[in-house]
PDB file of C-alpha atoms in Angstrom:
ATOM      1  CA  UNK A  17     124.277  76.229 112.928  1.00  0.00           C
ATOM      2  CA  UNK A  18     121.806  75.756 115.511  1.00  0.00           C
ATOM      3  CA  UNK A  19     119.456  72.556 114.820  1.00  0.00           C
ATOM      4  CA  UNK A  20     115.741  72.129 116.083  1.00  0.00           C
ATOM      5  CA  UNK A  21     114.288  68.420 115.773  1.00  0.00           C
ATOM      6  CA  UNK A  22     110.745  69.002 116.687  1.00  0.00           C
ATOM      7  CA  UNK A  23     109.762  64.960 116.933  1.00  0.00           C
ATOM      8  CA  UNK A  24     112.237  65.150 120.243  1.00  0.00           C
ATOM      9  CA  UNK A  25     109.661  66.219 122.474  1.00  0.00           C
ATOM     10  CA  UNK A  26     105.982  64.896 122.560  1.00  0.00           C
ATOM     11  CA  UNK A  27     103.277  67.314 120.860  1.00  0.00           C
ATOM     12  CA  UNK A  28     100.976  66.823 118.357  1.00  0.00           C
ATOM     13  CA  UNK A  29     103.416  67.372 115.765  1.00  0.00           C
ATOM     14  CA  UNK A  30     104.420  63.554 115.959  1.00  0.00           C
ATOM     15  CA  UNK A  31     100.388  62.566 114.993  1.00  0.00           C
ATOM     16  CA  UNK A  32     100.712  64.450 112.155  1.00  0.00           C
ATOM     17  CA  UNK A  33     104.696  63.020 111.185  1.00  0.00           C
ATOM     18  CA  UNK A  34     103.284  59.583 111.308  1.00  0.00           C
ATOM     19  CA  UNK A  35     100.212  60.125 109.031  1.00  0.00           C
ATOM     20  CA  UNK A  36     102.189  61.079 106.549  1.00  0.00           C
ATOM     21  CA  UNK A  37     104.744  58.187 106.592  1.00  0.00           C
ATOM     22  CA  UNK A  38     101.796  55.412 107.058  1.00  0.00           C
ATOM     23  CA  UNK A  39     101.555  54.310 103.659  1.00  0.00           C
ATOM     24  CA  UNK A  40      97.561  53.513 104.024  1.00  0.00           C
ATOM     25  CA  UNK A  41      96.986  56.620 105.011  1.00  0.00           C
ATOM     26  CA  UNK A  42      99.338  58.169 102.046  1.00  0.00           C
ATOM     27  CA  UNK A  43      96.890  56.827  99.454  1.00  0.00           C
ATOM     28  CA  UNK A  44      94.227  60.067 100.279  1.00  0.00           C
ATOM     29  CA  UNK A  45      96.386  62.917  98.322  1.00  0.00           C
ATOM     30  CA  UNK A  46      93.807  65.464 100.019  1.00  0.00           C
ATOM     31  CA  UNK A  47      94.707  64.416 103.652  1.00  0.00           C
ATOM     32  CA  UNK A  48      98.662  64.525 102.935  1.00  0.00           C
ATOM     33  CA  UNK A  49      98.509  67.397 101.406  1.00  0.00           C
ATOM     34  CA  UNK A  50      96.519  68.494 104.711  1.00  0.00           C
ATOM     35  CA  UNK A  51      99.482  67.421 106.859  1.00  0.00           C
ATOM     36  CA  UNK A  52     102.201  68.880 105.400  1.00  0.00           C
ATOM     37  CA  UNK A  53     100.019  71.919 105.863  1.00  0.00           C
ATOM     38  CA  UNK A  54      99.727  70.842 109.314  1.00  0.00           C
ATOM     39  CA  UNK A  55     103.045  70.227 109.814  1.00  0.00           C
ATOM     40  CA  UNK A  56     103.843  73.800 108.575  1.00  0.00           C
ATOM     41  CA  UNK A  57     101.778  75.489 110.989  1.00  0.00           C
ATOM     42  CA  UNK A  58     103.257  73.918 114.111  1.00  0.00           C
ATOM     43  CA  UNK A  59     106.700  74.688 112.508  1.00  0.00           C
ATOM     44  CA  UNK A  60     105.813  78.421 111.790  1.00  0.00           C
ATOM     45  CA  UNK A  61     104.377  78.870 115.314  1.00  0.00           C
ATOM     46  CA  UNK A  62     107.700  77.369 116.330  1.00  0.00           C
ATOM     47  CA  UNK A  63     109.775  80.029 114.904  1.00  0.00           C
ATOM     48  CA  UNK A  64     107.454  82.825 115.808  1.00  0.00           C
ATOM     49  CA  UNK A  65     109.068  82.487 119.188  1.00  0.00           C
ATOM     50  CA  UNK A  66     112.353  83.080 118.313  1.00  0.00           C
ATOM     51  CA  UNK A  67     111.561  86.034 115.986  1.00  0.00           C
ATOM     52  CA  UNK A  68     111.243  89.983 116.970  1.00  0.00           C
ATOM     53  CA  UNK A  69     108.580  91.711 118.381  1.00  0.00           C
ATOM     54  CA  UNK A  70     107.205  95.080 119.088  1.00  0.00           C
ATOM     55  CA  UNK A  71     104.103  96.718 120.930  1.00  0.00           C
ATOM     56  CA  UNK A  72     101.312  98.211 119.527  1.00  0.00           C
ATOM     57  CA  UNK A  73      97.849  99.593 120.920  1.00  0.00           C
ATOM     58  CA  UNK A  74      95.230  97.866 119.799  1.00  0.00           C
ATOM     59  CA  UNK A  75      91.723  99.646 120.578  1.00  0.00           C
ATOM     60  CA  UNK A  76      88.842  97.473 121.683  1.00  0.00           C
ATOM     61  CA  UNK A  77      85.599  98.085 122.145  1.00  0.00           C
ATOM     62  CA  UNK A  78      86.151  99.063 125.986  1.00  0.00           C
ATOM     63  CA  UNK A  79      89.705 100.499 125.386  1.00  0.00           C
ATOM     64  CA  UNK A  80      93.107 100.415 124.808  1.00  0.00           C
ATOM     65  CA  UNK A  81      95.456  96.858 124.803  1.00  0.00           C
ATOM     66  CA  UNK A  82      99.225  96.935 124.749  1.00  0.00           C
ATOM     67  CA  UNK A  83      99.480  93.663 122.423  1.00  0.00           C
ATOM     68  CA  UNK A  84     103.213  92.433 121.133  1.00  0.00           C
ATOM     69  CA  UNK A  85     102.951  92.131 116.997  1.00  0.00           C
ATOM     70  CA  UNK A  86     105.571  90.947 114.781  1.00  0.00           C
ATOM     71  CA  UNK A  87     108.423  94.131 114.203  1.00  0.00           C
ATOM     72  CA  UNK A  88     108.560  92.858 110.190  1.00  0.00           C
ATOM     73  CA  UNK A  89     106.915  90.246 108.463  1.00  0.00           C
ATOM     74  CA  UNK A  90     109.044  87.326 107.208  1.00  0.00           C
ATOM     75  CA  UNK A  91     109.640  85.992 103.488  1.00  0.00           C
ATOM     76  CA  UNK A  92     108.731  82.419 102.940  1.00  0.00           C
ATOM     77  CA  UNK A  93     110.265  80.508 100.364  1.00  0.00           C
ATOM     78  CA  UNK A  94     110.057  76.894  99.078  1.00  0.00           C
ATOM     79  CA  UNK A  95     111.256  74.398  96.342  1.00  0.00           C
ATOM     80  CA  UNK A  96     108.735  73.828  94.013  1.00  0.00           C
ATOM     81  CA  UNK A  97     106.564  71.481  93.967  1.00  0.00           C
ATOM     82  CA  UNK A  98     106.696  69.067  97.059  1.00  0.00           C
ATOM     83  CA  UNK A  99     107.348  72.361  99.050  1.00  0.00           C
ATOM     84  CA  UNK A 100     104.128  74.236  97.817  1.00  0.00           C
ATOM     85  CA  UNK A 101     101.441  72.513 101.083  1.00  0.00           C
ATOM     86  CA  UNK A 102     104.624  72.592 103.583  1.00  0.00           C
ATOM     87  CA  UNK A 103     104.881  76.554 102.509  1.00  0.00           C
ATOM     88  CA  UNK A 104     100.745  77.274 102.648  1.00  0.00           C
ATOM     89  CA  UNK A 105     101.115  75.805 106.290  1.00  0.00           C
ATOM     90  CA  UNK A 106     103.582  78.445 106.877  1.00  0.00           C
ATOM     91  CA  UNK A 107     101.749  80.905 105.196  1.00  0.00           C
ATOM     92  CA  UNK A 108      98.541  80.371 107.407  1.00  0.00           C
ATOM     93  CA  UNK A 109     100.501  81.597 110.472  1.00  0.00           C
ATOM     94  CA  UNK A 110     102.617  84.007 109.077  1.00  0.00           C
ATOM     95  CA  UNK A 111      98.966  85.438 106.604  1.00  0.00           C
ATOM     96  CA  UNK A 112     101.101  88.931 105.913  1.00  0.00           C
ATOM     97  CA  UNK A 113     104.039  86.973 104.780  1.00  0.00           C
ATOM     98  CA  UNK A 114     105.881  87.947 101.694  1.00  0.00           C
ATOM     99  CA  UNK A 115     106.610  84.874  99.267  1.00  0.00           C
ATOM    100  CA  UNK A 116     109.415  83.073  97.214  1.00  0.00           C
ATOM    101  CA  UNK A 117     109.412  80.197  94.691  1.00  0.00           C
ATOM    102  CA  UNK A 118     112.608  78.331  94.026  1.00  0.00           C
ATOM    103  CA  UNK A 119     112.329  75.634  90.793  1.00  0.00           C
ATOM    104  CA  UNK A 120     114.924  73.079  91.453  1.00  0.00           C
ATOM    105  CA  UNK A 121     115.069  69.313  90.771  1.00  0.00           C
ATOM    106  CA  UNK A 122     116.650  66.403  89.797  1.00  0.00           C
ATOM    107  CA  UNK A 123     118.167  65.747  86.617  1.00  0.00           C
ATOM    108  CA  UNK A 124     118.606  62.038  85.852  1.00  0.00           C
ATOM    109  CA  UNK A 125     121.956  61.103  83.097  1.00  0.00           C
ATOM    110  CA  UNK A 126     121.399  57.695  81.010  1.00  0.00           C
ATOM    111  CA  UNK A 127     122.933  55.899  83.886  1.00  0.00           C
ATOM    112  CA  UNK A 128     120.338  57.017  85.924  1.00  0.00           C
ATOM    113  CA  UNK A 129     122.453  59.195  88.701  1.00  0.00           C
ATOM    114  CA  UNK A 130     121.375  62.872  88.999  1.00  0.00           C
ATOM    115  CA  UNK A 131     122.506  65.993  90.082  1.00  0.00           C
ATOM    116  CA  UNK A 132     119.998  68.900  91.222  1.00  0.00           C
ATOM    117  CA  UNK A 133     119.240  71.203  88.282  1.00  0.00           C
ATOM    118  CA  UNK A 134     118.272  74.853  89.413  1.00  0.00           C
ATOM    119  CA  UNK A 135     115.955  76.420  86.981  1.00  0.00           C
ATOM    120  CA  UNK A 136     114.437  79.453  88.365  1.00  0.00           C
ATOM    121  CA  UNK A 137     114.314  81.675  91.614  1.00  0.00           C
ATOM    122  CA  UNK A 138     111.155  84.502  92.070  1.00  0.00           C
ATOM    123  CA  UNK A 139     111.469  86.484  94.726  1.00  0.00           C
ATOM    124  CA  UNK A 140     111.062  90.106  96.389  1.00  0.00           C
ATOM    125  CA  UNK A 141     114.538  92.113  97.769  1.00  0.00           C
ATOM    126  CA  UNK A 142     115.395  90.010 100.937  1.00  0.00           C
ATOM    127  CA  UNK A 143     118.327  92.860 102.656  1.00  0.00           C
ATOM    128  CA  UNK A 144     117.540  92.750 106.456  1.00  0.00           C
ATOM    129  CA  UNK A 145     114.641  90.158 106.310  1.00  0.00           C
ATOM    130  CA  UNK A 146     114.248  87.094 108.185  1.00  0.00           C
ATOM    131  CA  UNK A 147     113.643  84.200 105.158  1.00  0.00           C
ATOM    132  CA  UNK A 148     112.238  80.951 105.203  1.00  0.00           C
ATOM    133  CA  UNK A 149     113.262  78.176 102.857  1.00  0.00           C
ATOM    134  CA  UNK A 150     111.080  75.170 102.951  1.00  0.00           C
ATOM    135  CA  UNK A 151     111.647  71.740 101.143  1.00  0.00           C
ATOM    136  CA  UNK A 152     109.459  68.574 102.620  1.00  0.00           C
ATOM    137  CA  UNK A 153     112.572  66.042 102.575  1.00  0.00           C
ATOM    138  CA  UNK A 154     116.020  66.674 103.163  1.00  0.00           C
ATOM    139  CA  UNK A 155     117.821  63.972 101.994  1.00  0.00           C
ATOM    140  CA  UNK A 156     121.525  64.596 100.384  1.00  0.00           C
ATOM    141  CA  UNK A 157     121.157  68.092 101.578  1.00  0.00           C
ATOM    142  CA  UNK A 158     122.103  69.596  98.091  1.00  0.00           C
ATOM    143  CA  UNK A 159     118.448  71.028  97.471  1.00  0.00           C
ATOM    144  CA  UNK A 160     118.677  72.635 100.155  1.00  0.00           C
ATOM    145  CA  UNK A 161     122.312  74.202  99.296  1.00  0.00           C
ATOM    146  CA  UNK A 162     121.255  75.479  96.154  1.00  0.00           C
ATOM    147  CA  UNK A 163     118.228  77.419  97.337  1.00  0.00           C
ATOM    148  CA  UNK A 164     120.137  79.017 100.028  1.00  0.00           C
ATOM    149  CA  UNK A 165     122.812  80.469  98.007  1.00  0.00           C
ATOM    150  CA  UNK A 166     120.640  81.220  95.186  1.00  0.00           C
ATOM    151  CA  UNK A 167     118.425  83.259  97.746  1.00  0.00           C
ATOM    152  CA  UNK A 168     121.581  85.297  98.701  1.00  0.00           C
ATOM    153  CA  UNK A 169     122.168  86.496  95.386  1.00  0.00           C
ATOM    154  CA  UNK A 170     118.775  88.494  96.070  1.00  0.00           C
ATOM    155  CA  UNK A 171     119.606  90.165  99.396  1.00  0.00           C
ATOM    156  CA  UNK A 172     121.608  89.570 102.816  1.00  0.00           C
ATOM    157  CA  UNK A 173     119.096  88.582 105.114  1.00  0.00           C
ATOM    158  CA  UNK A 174     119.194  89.009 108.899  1.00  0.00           C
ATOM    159  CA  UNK A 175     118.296  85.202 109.202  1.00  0.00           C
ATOM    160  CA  UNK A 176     117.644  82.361 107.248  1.00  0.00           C
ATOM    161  CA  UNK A 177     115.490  79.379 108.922  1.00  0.00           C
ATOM    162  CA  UNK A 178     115.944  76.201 106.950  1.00  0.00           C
ATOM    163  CA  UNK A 179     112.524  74.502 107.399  1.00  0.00           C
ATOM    164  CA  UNK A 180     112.421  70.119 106.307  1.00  0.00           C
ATOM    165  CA  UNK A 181     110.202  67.655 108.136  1.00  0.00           C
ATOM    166  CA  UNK A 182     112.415  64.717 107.595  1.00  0.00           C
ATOM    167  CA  UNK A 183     116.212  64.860 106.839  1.00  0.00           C
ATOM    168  CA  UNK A 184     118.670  61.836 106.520  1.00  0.00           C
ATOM    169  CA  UNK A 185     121.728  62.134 109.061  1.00  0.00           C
ATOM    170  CA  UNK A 186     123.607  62.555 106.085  1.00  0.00           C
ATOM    171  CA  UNK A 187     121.779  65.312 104.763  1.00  0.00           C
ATOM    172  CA  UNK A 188     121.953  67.032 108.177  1.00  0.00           C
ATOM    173  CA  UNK A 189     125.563  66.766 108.561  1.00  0.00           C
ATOM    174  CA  UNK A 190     125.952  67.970 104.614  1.00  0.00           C
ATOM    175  CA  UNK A 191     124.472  70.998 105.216  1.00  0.00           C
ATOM    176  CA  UNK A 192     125.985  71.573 108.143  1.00  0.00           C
ATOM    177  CA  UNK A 193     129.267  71.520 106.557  1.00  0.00           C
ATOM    178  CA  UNK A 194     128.140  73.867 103.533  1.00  0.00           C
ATOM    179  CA  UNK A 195     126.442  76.457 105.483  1.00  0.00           C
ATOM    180  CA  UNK A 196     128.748  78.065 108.437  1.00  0.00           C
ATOM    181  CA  UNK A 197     127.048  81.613 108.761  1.00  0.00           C
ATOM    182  CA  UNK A 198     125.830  82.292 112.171  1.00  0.00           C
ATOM    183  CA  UNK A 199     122.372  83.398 111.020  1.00  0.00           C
ATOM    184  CA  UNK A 200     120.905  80.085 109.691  1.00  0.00           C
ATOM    185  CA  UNK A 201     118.858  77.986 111.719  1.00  0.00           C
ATOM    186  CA  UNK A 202     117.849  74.209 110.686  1.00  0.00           C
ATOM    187  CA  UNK A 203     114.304  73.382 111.647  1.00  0.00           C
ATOM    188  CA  UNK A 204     113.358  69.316 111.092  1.00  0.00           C
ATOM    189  CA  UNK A 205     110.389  67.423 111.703  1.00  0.00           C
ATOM    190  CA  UNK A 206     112.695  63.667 112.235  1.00  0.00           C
ATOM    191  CA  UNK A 207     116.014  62.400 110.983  1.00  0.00           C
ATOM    192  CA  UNK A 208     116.589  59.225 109.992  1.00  0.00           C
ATOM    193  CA  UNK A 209     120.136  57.203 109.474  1.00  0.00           C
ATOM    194  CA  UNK A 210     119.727  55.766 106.435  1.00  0.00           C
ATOM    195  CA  UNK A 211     119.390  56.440 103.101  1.00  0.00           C
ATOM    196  CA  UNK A 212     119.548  54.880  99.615  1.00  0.00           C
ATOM    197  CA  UNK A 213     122.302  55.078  96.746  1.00  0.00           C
ATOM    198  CA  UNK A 214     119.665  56.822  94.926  1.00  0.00           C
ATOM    199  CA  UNK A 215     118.851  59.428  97.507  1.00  0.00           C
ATOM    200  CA  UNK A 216     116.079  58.358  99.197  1.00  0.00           C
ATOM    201  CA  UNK A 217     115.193  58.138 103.333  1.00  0.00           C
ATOM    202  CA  UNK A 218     115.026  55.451 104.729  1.00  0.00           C
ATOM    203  CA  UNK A 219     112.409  55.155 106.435  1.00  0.00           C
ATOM    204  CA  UNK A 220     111.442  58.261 105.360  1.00  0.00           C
ATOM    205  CA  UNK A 221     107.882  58.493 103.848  1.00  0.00           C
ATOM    206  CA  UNK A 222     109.045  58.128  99.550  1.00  0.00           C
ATOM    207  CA  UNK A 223     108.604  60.964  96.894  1.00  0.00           C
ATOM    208  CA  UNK A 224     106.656  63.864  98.913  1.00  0.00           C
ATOM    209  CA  UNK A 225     105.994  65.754  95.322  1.00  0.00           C
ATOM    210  CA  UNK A 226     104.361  62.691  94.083  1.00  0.00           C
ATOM    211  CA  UNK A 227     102.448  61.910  97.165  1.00  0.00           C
ATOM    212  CA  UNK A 228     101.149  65.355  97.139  1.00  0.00           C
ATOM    213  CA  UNK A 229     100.227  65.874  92.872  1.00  0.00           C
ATOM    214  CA  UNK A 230     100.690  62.664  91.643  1.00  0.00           C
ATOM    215  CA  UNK A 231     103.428  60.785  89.757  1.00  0.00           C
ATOM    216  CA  UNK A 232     105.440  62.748  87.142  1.00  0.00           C
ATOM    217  CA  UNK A 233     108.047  61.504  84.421  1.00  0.00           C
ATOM    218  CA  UNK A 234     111.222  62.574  85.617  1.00  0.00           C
ATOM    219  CA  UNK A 235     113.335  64.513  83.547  1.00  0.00           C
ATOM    220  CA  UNK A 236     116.654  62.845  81.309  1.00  0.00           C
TER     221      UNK A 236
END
């Protein structure tokens, strides 16, 4: 699996990373939800490049132009809900885009560990496509497990880019070791090395759903 970790060159990109980990700066939902938006965009021109193209003539006012356009238009999906501003940056680039919603979570026992509880997958037929799977934080890497396999039982795509701005090392190296095929690419904004017992990166930027739409009472 090839990996892209966008914060290792310089570009605007890394503004936009650390506004959303500065905790002042956290406490204006509008303006996160903004950057992850942000974020998205810079990751879906990203991938444009490595996608197909073909020609088509475009007529102008004054003529004819020979203008490379996008051979088929992409399906972007996302775990719902911290995914939901991540995927409308995505959707800004690619406006044509046909769309997926995965509802996954965690699912705390009385002792308060969890496992990730997949609910409910809507999406169109994904045979020959090139997919996007979005999810803000990728932290054990088992979120992002799920949705991949569960988007498989809809179609055999022709690629699968797995989009996260910040993954823990352990996440990384998770998925890495669940997910062999040649056609999946990992996309990340920053990993960190650390993370907590309960799942959490460190420093990561804390609960991206929450930061986005406000607390929530997690389910038991």
């Amino acid at each position: 699996m090839k990996v892209h970790n966008l914060s290792e060159s310089t570009s605007i990109f890394n503004q936009y990373l650390a506004e959303i980990r500065d905790e002042a700066i956290q406490k204006d939902p509008l303006r996160f939800r903004r950057n992850l938006q942000r974020l998205g965009e810079v990751f879906g021109y990203e991938i444009s490049k490595t996608l197909d193209y073909k020609f088509a003539d475009v007529k102008t006012p004054l003529g004819i132009a020979k203008v490379p356009v996008l051979d088929q238009q992409p399906v972007l999906a996302t775990i719902l809900r911290a995914g939901l501003p991540l995927q409308q940056g995505l959707l800004n680039i690619f406006d044509r885009a046909e769309n997926a919603f995965i509802s996954a979570y965690r699912k705390y026992d009385d002792e308060g560990e969890f496992h990730i509880e997949f609910e409910y997958l809507a999406t169109p037929d994904l045979n020959d496509k090139v997919v996007m799977i979005t999810d803000p934080m990728l932290a054990s890497g088992a979120s992002m497990e799920i949705a991949y396999k569960a988007m498989l039982q809809k179609g055999d795509p022709s690629h699968v880019h797995l989009v996260a701005i910040i993954a823990s090392r352990k996440g990384v190296d998770y998925v890495k070791s669940k997910i062999k095929a040649d056609n999946v690419t990992l996309w990340l904004g920053a990993i960190d090395e650390e993370m907590t017992t309960k799942s959490y990166i460190v420093p990561g930027l804390g609960d991206a759903g929450d930061l986005a739409f406000g607390p929530k009472i997690d389910s038991h």
